Coordinates of C-alpha atoms in Angstrom, one line a residue:
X663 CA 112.9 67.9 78.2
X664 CA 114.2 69.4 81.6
X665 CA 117.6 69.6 79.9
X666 CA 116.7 72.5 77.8
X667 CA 115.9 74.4 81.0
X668 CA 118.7 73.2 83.5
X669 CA 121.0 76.1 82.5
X670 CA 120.0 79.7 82.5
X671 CA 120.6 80.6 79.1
X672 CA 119.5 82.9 76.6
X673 CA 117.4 80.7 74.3
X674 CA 115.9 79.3 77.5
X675 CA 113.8 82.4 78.0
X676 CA 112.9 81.4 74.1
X677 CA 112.1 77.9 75.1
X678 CA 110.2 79.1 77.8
X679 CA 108.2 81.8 76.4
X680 CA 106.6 78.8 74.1
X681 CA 106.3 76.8 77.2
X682 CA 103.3 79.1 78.5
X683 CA 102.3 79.3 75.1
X684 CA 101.6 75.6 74.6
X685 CA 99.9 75.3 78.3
X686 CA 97.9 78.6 77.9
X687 CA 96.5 77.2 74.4
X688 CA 93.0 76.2 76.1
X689 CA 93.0 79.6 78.1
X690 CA 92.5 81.0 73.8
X691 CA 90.3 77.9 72.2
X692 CA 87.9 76.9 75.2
X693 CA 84.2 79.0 75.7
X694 CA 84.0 80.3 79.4
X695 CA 81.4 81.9 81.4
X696 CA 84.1 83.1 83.8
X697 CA 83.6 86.2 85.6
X698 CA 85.5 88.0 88.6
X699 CA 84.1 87.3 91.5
X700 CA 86.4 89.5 93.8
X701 CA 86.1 92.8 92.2
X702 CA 89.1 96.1 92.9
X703 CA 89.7 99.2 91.6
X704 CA 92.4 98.6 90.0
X705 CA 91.5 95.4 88.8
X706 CA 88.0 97.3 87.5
X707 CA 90.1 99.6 85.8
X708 CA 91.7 96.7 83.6
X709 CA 88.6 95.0 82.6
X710 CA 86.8 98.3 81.4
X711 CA 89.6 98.5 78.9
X712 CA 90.0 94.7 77.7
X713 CA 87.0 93.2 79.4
X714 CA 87.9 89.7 81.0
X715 CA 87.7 86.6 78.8
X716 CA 88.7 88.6 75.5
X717 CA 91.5 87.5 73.2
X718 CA 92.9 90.9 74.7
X719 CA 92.4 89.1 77.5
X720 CA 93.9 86.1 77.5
X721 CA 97.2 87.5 75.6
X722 CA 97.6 90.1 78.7
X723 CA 97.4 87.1 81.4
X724 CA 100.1 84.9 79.2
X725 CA 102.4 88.4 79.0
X726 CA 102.2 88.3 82.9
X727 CA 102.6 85.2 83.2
X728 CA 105.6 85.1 81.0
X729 CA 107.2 88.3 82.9
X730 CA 106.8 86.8 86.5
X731 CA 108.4 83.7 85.4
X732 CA 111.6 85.5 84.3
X733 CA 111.7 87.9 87.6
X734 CA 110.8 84.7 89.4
X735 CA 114.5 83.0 87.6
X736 CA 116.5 86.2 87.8
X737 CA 115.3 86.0 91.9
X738 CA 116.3 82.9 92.3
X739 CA 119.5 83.0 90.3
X740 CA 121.0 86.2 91.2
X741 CA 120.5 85.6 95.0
X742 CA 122.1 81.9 94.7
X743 CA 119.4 80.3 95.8
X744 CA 119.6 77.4 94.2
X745 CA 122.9 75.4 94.0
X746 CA 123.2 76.2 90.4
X747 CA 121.4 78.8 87.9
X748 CA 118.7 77.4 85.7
X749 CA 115.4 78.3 85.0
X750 CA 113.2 75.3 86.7
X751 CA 111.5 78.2 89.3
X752 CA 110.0 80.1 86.8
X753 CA 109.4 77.0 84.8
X754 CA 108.0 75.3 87.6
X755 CA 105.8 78.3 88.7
X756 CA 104.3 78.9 84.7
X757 CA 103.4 74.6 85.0
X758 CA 101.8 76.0 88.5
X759 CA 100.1 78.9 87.1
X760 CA 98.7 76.6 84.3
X761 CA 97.6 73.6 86.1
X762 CA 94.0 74.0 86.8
X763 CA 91.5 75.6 84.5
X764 CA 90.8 78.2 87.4
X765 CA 93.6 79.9 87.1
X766 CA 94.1 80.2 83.4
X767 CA 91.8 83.5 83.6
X768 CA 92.6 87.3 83.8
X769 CA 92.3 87.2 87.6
X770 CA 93.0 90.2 89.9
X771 CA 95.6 87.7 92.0
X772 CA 97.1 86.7 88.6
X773 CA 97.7 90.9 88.2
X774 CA 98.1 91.4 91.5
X775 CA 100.8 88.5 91.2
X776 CA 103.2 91.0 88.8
X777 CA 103.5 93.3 91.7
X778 CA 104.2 90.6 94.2
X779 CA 107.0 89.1 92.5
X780 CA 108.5 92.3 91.6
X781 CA 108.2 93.0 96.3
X782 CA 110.1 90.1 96.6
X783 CA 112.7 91.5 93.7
X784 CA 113.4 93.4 96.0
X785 CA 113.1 92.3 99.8
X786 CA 115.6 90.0 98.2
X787 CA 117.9 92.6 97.1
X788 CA 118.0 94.8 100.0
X789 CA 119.7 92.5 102.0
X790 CA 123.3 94.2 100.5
X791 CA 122.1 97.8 101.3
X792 CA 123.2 99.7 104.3
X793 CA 120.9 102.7 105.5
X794 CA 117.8 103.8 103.9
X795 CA 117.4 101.2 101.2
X796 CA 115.3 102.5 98.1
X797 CA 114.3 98.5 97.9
X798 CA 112.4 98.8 101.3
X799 CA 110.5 101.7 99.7
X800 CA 109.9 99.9 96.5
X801 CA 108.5 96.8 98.1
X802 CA 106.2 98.8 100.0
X803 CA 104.4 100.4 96.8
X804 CA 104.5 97.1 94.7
X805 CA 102.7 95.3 97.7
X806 CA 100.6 98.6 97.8
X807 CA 99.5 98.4 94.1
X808 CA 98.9 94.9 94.6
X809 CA 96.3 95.1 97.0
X810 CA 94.4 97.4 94.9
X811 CA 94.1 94.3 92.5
X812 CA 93.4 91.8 94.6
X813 CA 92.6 93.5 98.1
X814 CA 93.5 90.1 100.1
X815 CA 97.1 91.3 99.3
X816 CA 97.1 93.7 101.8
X817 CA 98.4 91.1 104.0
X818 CA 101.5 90.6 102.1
X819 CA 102.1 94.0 104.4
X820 CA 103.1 91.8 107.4
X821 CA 105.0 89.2 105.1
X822 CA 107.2 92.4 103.5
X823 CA 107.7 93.2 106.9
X824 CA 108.9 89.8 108.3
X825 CA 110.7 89.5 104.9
X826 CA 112.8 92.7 105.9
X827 CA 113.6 91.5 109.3
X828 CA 115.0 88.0 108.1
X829 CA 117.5 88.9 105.1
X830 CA 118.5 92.4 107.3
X831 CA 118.7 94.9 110.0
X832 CA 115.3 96.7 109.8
X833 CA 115.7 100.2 111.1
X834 CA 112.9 101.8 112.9
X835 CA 112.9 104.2 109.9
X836 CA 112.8 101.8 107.6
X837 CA 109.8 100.5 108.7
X838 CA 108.2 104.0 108.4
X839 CA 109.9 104.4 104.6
X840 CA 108.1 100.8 104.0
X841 CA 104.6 101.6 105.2
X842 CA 104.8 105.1 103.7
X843 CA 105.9 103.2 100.8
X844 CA 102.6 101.3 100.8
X845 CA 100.0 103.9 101.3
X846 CA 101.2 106.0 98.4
X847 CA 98.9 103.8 95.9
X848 CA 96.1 103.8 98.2
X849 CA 96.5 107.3 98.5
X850 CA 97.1 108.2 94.9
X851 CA 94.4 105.7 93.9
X852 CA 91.9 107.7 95.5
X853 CA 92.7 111.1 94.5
X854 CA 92.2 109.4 90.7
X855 CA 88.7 108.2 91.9
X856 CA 87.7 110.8 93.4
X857 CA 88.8 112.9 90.8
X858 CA 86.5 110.9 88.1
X859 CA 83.3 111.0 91.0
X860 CA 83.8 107.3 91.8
X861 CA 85.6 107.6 95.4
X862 CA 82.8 105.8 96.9
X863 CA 83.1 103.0 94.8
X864 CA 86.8 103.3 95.7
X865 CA 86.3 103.2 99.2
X866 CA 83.2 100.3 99.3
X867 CA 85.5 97.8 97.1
X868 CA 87.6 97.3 100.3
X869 CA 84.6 96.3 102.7
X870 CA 83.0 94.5 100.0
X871 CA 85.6 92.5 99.6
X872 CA 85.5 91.2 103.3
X873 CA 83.2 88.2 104.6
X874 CA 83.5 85.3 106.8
X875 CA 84.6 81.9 105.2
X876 CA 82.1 82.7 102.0
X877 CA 82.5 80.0 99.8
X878 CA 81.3 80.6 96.2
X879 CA 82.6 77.5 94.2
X880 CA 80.5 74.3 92.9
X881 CA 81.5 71.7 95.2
X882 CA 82.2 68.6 93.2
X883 CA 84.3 65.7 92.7
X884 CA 86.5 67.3 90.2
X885 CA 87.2 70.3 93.2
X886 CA 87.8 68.0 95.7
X887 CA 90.7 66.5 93.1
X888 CA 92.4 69.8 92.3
X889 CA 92.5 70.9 95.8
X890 CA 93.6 67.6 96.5
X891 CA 96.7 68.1 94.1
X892 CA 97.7 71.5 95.0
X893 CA 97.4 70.0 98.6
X894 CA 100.1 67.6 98.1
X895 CA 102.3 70.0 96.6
X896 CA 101.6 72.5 99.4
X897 CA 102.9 69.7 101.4
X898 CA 105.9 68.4 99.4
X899 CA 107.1 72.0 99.4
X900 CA 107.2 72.1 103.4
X901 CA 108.3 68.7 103.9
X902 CA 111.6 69.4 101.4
X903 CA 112.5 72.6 104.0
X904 CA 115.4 70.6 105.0
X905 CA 116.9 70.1 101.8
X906 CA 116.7 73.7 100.8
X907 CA 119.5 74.8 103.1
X908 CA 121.3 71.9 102.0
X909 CA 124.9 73.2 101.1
X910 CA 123.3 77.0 100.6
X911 CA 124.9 80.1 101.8
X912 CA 122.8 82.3 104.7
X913 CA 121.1 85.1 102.5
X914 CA 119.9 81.8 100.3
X915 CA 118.2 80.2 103.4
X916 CA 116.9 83.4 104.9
X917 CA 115.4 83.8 101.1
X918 CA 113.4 80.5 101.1
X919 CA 112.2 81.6 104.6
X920 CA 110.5 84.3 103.3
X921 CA 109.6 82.9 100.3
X922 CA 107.5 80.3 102.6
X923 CA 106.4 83.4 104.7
X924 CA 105.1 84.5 101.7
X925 CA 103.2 81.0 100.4
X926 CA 102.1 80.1 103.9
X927 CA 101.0 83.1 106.2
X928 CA 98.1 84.4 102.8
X929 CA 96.6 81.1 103.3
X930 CA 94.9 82.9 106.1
X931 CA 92.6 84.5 103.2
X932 CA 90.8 82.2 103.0
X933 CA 88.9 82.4 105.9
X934 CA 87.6 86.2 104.7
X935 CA 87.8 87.4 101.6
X936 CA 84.7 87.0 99.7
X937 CA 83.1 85.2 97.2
X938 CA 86.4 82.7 97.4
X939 CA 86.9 80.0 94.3
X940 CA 90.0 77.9 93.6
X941 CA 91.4 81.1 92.0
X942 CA 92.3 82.5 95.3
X943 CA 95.1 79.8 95.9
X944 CA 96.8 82.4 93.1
X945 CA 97.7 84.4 96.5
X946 CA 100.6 81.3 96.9
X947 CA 101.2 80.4 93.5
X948 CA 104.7 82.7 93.2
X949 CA 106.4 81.5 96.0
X950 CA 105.3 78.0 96.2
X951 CA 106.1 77.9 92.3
X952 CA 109.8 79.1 93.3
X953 CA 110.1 76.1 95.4
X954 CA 108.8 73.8 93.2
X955 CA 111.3 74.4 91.2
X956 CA 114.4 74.5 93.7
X957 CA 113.1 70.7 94.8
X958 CA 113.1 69.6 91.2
X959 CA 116.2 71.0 91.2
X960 CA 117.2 69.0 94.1
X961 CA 116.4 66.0 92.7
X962 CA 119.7 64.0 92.1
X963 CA 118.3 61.3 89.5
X964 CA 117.4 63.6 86.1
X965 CA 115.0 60.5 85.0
X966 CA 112.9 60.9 88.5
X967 CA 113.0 64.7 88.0
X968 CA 111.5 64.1 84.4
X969 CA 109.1 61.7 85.2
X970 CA 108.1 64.6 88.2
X971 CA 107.6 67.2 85.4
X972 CA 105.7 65.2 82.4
X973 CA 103.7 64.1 85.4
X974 CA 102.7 67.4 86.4
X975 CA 101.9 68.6 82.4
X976 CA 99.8 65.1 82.2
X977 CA 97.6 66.7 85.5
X978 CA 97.5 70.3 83.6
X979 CA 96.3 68.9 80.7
X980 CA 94.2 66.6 82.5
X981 CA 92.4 69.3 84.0
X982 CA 92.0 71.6 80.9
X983 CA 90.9 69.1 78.4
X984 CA 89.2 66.4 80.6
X985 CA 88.5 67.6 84.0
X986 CA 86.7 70.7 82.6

């Protein structure tokens, strides 16, 4: 099956637009009593329109997920980050994004997510820029409007920056295009609430969204499993650092350096944002997603690598059917 996606070819973006079709099926079919939890503006704004567990719904989240799968390739493939260009990262990251039932919802992180992916477009193509790069401004605003999704984002502000500072020279005026860059949203996000009476609201959601390790899951067995198995491949990720440089150019080194800047360092949201649930560990999925898929890549022996992958759908659909 991996074949179909080892080359980055046209009908492969086919392939893999029915790949999150097939996983997302119980996201459509199953009933939910889901709600958001961590509420944002921006977010707010969304689910007035479409509400959050509507068909609507559910078809936005799978055209996300679908469009930050193929950034998450062109990434990846463009910056030769991989030895060769297929389309296992964004195939890996859609098997990721699907796993657990917790993050087959509407989220803010999985919106937020667009906007992430889309920063690290281009932190990774800034690096052939000389002077004022448009990129640096760009990533700034993307990070920007994803914060006002999912306001534990913000802190992708200091991952941007250390981004910048690994694939290039980071002018002192760069740095001021870059944070300019990320208060225009902020800014222009409350001119539109205050414009509509609702700045207050505006304002509250980012203090709201702020509390000391506040845990609002069920703790169960079934928990303790799924953070048990994103666990591990939290781990296998770091632990196959070494092989990533293997034979790779610098700008594709210096990319998985801030690509685990970008999975590690937002782990650190965990300890206060509020109202937390599994759906938080979103905040990572992109990156560590990426990754995934550069070590399957890795992976010399094609029958380990599939036995890897059908082992990973076997968990997803463990989870959504069984695991409930």
């Amino acid at each position: 099956m991996l074949e179909l996606f080892r080359k980055d070819r046209p009908i492969g973006y086919v392939l893999l637009c029915i790949y999150v079709l097939l996983l997302r099926i119980p996201a459509f079919i199953s009933e939910t009593n889901w709600t958001p939890l961590a509420r944002s503006p921006f977010s707010d704004l969304v689910y007035n329109a479409i509400g959050y567990t509507s068909i609507t719904a559910h078809i936005v989240g799978t055209i996300l997920i679908f469009f930050q799968a193929i950034i998450i390739n062109s990434m990846m493939n463009s910056n030769r980050i991989t030895k060769e260009s297929s389309l296992f990262p964004g195939l890996l990251f859609i098997l990721l994004q699907t796993l657990i039932p917790d993050f087959n919802y509407l989220s803010p992180a999985m919106m937020a997510n667009t906007f992430l992916v889309m920063a690290l477009w281009n932190i990774s193509t800034s690096y052939k820029k000389t002077g004022k790069s448009g990129e640096i401004f760009n990533t700034g605003i993307f990070i920007g409007i994803a914060m006002l999704f999912d306001i534990s984002y913000f802190v992708f502000l200091v991952c941007g920056f250390v981004g910048f500072l690994i694939v290039r020279s980071f002018r002192f005026i760069e740095r001021i295009q870059y944070l300019i860059g990320f208060f225009i949203p902020i800014f222009l996000g409350g001119t539109y609430f205050f414009w509509i009476g609702h700045l207050n609201d505006f304002l509250l959601s980012f203090s709201n969204n702020i509390s000391w390790i506040d845990w609002a899951a069920n703790i169960n067995n079934v928990l303790f499993i799924k953070v048990g198995v994103l666990f591990f491949l939290f781990l296998f990720v770091i632990f196959n650092y070494s092989n990533y440089g293997r034979k790779n150019n610098a700008h594709a080194m210096r990319m998985v350096d801030v690509l685990l800047w970008f999975m590690i360092f937002p782990l650190l949201t965990f300890l206060f944002q509020s109202n937390i649930r599994l759906d938080h560990a979103l905040i990572s999925v992109v990156p560590m997603g990426a990754l995934l898929g550069f070590s399957l890549l890795n992976i010399q022996n094609k029958m380990i690598a599939e036995v890897v992958h059908l082992g990973l759908i076997s968990i997803s659909l463990l989870f959504q059917y069984i695991l409930l």
